[in-house]
XYZ file of C-alpha atoms in Angstrom:
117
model
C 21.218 -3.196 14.779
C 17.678 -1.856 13.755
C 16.319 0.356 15.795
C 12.208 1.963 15.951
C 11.887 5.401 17.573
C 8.617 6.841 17.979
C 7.898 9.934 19.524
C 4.786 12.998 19.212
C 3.143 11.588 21.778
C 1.331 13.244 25.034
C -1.531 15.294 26.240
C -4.290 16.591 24.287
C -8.020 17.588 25.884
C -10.922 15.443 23.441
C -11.504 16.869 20.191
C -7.762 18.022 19.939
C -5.033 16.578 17.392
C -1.499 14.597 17.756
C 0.954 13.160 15.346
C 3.325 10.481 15.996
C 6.577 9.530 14.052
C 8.732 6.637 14.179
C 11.808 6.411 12.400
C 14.176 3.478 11.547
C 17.253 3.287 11.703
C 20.546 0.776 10.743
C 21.802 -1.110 7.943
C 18.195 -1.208 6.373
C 18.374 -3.120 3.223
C 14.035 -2.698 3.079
C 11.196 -2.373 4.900
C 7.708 -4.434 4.163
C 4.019 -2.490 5.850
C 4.798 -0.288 8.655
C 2.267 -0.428 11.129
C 0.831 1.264 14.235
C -0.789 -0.802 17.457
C -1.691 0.459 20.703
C -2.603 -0.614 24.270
C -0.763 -4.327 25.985
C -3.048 -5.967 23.657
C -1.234 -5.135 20.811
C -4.403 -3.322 18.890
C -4.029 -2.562 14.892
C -4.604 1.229 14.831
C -3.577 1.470 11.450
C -1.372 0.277 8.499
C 0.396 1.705 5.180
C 1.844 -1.346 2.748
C 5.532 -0.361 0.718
C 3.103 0.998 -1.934
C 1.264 2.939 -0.145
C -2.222 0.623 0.529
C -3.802 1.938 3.790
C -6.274 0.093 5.975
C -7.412 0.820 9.697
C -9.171 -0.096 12.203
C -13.373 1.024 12.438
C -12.725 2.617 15.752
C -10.219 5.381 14.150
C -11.583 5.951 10.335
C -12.146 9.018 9.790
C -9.813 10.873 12.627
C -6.687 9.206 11.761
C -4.454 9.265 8.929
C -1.103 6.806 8.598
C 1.494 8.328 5.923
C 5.054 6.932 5.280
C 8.035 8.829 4.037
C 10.209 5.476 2.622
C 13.339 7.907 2.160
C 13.422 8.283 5.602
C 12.592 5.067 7.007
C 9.515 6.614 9.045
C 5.802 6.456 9.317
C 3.628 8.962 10.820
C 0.026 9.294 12.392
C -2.035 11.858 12.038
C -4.828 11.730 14.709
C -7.973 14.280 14.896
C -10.385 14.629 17.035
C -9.135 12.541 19.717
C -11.495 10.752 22.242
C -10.790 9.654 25.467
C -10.930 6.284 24.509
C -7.907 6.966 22.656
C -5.527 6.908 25.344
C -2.730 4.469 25.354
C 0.471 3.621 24.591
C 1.062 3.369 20.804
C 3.662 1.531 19.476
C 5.115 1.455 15.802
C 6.258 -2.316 14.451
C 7.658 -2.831 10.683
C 9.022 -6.185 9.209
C 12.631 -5.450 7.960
C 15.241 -6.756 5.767
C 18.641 -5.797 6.637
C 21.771 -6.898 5.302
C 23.285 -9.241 8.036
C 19.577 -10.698 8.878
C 16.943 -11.886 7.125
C 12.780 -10.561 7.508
C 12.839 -9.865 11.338
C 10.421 -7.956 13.242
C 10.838 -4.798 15.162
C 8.668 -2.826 17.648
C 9.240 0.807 18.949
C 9.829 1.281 22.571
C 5.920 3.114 22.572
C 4.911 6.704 23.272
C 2.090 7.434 25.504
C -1.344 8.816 24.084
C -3.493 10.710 27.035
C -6.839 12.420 25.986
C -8.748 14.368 28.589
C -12.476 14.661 28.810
């Protein structure tokens, strides 16, 4: 059973900084891009491929920084100088190969984002 646990999120006033982790965890055999979305919509915040390739979305370049630590399973997001457009619920999602199941995808539970004007 894979699991996604995120967590670092909560309230910051505009102009302030957050970072969220999420970690897998079970009988990971490997995991493809890790990814971070946010809001119902599902949003692309950001992305970081198994080699490291980046790519985000306009509304975040240049405040927000995705980084992956493969030895642990996890991805992280650096965010600066948050705006209060920011604020949502962020969720991590990866596409993982474990060794009972084949490529299956998997979504964090979500941790809240709140920026104050």
């Amino acid at each position: 059973q894979v699991q996604l646990v995120e967590s670092g999120g909560g309230l910051v006033q505009a102009g302030g900084s957050l970072r969220l982790s999420c970690q897998a965890s079970g009988s990971i055999f490997r995991i493809n891009g890790m990814h971070w979305y946010r809001g119902k919509e599902r949003d692309l915040v950001a992305s970081i491929t198994h080699d490291g390739g980046v790519n985000y979305a306009d509304s975040v370049k240049g405040r927000f920084t995705i980084s992956r630590d493969s030895a642990k399973n996890s991805v992280y997001l650096q965010m600066n100088n948050l705006k209060p457009e920011d604020t949502d619920a962020y969720y991590c999602y990866a596409r993982i190969l474990t060794r009972s199941r084949p490529w299956s995808d998997y979504w964090g539970q979500g941790t809240q984002v709140t920026v104050s004007s």
